[in-house]
XYZ file of C-alpha atoms in Angstrom:
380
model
C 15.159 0.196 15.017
C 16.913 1.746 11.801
C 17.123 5.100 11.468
C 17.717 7.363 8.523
C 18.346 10.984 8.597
C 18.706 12.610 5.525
C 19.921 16.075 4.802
C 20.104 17.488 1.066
C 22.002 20.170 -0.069
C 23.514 21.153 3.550
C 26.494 20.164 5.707
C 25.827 17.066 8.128
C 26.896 18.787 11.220
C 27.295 16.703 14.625
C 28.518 13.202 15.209
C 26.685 9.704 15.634
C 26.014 8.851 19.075
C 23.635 5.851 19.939
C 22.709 5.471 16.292
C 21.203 9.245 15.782
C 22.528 12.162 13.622
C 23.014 15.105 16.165
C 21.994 18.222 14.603
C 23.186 21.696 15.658
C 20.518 24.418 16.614
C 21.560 26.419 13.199
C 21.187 23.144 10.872
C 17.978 22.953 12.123
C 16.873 26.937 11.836
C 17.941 25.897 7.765
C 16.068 22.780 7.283
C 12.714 21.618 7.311
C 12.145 18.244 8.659
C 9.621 15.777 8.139
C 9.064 12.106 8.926
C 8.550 9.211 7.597
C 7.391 5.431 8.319
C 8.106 2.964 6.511
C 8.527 -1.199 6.135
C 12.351 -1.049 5.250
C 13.132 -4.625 6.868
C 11.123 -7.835 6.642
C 8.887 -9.828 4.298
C 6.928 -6.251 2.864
C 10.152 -4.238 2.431
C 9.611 -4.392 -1.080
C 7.250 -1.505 -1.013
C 8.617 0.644 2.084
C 12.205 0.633 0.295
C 10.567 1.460 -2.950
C 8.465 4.651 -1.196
C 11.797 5.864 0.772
C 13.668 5.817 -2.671
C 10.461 8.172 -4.102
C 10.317 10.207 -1.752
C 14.147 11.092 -1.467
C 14.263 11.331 -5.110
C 11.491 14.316 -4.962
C 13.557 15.366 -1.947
C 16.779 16.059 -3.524
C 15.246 17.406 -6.776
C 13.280 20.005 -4.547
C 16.227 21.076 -2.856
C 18.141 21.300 -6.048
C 15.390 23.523 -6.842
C 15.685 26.183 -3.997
C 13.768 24.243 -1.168
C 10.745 25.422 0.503
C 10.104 28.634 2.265
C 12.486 30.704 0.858
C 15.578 28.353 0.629
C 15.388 26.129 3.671
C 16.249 22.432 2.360
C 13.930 19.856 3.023
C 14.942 16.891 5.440
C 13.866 13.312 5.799
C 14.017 11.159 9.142
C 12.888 7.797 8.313
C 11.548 5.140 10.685
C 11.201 1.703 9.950
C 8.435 -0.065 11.276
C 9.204 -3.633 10.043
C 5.461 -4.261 9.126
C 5.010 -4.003 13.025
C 1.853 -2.238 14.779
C 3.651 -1.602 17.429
C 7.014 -0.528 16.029
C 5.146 1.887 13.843
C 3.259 3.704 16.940
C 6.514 4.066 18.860
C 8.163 5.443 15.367
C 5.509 8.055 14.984
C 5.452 8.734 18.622
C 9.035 9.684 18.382
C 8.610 11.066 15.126
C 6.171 14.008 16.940
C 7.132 13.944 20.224
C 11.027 13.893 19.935
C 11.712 15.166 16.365
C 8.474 17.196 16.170
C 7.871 17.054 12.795
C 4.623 18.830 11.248
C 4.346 15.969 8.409
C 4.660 12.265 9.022
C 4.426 10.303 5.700
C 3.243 6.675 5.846
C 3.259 4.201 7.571
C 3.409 2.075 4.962
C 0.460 -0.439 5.103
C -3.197 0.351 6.377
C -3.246 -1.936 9.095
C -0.497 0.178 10.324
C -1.861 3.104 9.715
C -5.503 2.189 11.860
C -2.711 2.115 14.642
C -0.631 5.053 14.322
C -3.297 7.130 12.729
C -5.140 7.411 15.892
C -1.488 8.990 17.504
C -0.948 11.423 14.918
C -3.991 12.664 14.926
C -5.019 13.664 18.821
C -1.275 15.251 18.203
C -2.579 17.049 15.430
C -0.028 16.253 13.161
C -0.377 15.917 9.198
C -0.062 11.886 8.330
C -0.464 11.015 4.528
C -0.363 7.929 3.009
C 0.924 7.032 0.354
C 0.016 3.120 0.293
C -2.861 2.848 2.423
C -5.677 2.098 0.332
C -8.187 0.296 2.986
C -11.572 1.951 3.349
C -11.942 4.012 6.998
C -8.013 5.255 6.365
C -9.386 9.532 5.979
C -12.019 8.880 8.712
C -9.700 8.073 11.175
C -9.441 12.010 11.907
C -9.129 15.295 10.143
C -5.269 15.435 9.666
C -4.999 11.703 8.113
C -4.740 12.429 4.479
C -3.942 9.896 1.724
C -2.379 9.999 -1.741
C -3.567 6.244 -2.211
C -6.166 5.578 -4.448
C -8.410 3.798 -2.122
C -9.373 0.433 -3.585
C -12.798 0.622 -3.912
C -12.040 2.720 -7.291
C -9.687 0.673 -8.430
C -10.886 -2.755 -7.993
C -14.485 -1.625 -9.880
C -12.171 -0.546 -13.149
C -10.669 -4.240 -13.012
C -13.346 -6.528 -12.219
C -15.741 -4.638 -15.331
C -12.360 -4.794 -17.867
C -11.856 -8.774 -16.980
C -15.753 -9.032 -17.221
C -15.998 -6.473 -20.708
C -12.614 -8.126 -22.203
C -12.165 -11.750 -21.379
C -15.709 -12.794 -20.603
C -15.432 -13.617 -16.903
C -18.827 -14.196 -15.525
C -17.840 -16.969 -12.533
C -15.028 -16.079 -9.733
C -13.775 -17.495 -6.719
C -12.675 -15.289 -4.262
C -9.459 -15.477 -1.843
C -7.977 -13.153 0.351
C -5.546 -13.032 3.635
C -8.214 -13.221 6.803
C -5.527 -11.561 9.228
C -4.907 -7.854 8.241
C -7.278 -5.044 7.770
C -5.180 -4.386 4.312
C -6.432 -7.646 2.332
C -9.748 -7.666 4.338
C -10.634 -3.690 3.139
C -9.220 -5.284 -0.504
C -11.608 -8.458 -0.400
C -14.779 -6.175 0.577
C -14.338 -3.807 -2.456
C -14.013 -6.908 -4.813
C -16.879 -8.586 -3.169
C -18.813 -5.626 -3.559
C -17.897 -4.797 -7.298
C -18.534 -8.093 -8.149
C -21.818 -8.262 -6.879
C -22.357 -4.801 -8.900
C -21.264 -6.450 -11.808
C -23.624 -9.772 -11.526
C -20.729 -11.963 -11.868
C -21.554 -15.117 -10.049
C -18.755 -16.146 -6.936
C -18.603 -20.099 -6.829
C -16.742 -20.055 -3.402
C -14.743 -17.485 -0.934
C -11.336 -18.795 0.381
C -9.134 -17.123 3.455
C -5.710 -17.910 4.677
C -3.269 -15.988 7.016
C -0.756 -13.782 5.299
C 2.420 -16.119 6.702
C 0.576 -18.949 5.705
C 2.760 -21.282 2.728
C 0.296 -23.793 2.064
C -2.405 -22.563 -0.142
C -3.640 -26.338 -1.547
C -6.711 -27.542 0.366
C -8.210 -24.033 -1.112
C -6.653 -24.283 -4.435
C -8.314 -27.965 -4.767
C -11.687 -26.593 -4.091
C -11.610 -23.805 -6.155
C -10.347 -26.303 -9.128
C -13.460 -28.293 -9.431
C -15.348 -25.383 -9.198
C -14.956 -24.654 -13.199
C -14.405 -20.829 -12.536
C -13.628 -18.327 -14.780
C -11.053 -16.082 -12.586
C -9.997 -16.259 -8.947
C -9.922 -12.758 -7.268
C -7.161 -12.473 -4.079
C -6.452 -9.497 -1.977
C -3.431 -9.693 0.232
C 0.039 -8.671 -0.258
C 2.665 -9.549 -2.736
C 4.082 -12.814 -0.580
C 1.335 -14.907 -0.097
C -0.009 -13.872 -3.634
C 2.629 -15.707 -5.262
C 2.573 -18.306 -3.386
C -0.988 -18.748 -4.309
C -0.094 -18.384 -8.180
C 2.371 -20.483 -8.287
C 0.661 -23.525 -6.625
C -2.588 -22.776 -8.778
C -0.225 -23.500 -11.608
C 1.387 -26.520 -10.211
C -2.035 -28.148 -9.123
C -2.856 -27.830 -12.743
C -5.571 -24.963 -12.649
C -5.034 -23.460 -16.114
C -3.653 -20.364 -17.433
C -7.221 -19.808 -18.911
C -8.456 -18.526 -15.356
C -6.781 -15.133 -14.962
C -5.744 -14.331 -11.516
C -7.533 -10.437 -10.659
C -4.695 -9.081 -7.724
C -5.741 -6.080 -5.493
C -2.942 -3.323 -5.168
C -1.014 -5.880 -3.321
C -0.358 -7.723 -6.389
C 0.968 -4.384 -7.916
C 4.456 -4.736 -7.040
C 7.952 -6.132 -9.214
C 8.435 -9.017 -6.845
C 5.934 -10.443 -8.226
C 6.859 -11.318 -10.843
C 10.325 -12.068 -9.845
C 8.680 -14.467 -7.058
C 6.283 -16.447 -8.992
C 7.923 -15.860 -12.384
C 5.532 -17.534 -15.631
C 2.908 -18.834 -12.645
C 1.707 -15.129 -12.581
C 1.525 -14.321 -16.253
C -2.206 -13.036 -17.205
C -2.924 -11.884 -13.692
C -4.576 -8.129 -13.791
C -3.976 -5.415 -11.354
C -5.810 -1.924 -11.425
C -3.060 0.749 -10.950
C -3.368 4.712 -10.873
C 0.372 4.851 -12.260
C 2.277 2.613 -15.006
C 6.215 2.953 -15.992
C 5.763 3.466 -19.634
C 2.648 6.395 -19.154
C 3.760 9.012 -21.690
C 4.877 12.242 -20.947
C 7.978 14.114 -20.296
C 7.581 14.319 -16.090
C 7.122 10.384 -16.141
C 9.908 9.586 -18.273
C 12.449 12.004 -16.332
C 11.182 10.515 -13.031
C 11.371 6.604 -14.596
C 15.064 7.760 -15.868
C 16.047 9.805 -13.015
C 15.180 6.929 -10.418
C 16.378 3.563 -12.249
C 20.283 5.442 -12.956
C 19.945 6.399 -9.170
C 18.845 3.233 -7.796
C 19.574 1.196 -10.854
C 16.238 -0.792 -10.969
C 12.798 0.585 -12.347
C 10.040 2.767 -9.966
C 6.785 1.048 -9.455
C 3.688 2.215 -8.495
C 4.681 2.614 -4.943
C 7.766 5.172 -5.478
C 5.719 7.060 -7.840
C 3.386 7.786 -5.394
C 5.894 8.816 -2.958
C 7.434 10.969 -5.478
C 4.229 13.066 -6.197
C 3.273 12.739 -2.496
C 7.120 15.005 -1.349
C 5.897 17.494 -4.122
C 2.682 18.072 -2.675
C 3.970 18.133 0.884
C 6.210 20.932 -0.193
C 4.335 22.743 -2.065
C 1.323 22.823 1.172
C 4.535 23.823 3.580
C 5.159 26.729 0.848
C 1.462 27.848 0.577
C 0.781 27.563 4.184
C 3.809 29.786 4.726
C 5.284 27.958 8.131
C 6.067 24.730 9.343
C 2.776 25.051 11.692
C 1.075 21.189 11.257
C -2.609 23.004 11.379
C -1.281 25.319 8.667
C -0.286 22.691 6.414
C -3.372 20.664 6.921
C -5.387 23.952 5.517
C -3.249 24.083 2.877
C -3.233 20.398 1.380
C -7.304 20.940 1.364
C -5.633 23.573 -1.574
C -3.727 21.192 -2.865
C -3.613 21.453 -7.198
C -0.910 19.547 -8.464
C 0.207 17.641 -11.524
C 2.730 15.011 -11.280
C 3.496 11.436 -12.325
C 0.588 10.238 -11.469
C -1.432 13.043 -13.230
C -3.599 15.940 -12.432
C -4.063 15.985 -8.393
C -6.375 17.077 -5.890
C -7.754 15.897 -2.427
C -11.745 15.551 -1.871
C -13.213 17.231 1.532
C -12.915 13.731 2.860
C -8.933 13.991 1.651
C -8.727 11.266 -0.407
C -7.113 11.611 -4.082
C -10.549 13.227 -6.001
C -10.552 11.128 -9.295
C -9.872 7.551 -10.467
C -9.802 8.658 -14.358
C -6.014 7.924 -14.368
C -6.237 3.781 -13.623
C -5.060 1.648 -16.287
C -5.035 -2.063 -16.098
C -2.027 -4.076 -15.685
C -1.501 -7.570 -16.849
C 1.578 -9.442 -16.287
C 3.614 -11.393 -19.134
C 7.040 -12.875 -18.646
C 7.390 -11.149 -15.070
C 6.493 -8.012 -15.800
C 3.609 -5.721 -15.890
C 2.774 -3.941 -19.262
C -0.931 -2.061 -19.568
C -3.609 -4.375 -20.676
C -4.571 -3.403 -24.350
């Protein structure tokens, strides 16, 4: 497993032995460590690389800015969990057990997260994700917290704009069978279509590996629909856009993505196949305001390529973590906890707060996305 131990702002003492960063007893008295899992390796990397580059972007601008509790930097040890169950538990287990970090950020995706959430938790150790937008993530136990808008109020906002804007009354619905992620993602749109009264013609499942999307695709094409929902992440999406388009189902039917869909590669991946396709998203690169455009600019000249959705979360999500280690006064995990409850802060993604059930309170900030020419601009 890769490892990554960042320290800001402060001298990397030890040497590298086995692959990890020894740390003397005084670095550590001066730094403030917490953890992170994400999927830096494999076919979802797309959006664990972009959520490590957020959240040591917040990291370095918060040390730059005194650090928390009195000048202590903040440090980052991130685990990569490959998009594996099983990697992730044993990277959160050594996350609290060896490192003993009072924060663990991530993991990355919410099936993950239904595996190490469980861990963290009978630990008692702060977990918020930043990603995990299934329904069930918060109940899993009182220190799960997440930054992610859950989809269930974002899919609502982009089933009524397709239905208000482009006249969509008839859908069929797909969505990836094998992961709690797409499945959580399929039930909302189910659900808000069925609110809406649109009418679904037919409901196609694959696996997420699968390639071959055509015996579905066929069926859905003589079904005369007027958009095809899909909730699964960004690989098998546009594999299903671009054989829609190659089987000849027309541009006219939009394709409506859950926050899988909301990523770059997209568009890269699927290129013209996924132009019209809509995406809710609580975040867009060209929202106005001075703290948006210094984060956009401040991330593309570090990393040169633009933030999405996913790194601005991450971004906001280091903020708030610091600023709940700074209220709560310590590095005490039960301490924190209290304090994110507390938690009033106003970022890229807007004006933030948790609920009781600590999930992000409000939904007013989703705009929705359409892609043109492999990109995403906000649907006017």
């Amino acid at each position: 497993m890769s490892r990554l131990l960042s320290r800001v702002g402060a001298a990397a003492l030890g040497s590298l032995m086995s692959g990890s960063l020894l740390v003397s007893p005084v670095m550590a008295q001066q730094t403030v460590t917490v953890g992170a899992i994400e999927i830096l390796s494999g076919p979802s990397a797309a959006y664990g690389t972009a959520i490590k580059g957020g959240l040591e972007l917040a990291m370095d601008e918060i040390n730059a800015a005194g650090g928390v509790l009195g000048g202590k930097k903040l440090g980052l040890i991130v685990e990569d969990s490959a998009g594996n169950k099983d990697q992730a538990v044993n990277a959160a287990r050594k996350l609290v057990g060896r490192d003993k970090v009072p924060v663990v950020i991530g993991p990355t995706l919410s099936n993950e997260m239904f595996a190490v959430g469980p861990v963290t938790n009978d630990r008692k150790v702060v977990t918020i994700g930043t990603s995990t937008t299934a329904k069930g993530i918060t109940e899993i136990g009182p220190f799960i917290f997440r930054t992610a808008l859950p989809e269930s109020d974002v899919v609502p906002v982009t089933l009524k704009t397709a239905k208000d804007k482009f006249g969509v009354k008839t859908i069929a619905m797909m969505y990836a069978n094998d992961d709690a992620f797409s499945k959580s993602g399929f039930d909302s749109m189910k659900a808000a279509a069925e609110q809406l009264g649109l009418t679904i013609a037919t409901i196609e499942t694959f696996g997420s590996k699968d390639a071959d999307f055509s015996a579905q695709l066929t069926k859905i094409k003589g079904l005369n629909v007027d958009a095809i929902t899909i909730s699964a992440l960004v690989e098998p999406i546009s594999g299903v856009v671009l054989q829609a388009r190659q089987l000849g189902i027309p541009d006219s039917v939009r394709f409506i993505g859950g926050n899988g869909a909301n990523s770059p590669k997209l568009g890269e991946i699927a290129g013209a196949a996924a132009d019209g396709l809509l995406v809710g998203s609580p975040w867009f690169i060209a929202k106005k305001g001075e703290t948006n455009e210094k984060f956009v600019s401040t991330f593309k000249q570090r990393y040169g390529k633009d933030p999405d959705q996913f790194a601005a979360q991450a971004y906001d999500t280091m903020y708030i973590v610091a600023k709940a280690i700074d209220t709560a006064g310590a590095t005490d995990s039960d301490k924190i906890r209290e304090a994110l409850y507390r938690t009033d802060f106003n970022g890229v993604m807007g004006p933030f707060t948790f609920t009781e059930g600590r999930d992000p309170a409000s939904n007013e900030g989703v705009v929705v996305l359409s892609m043109k020419n492999g990109r995403f601009e906000i649907l006017e």
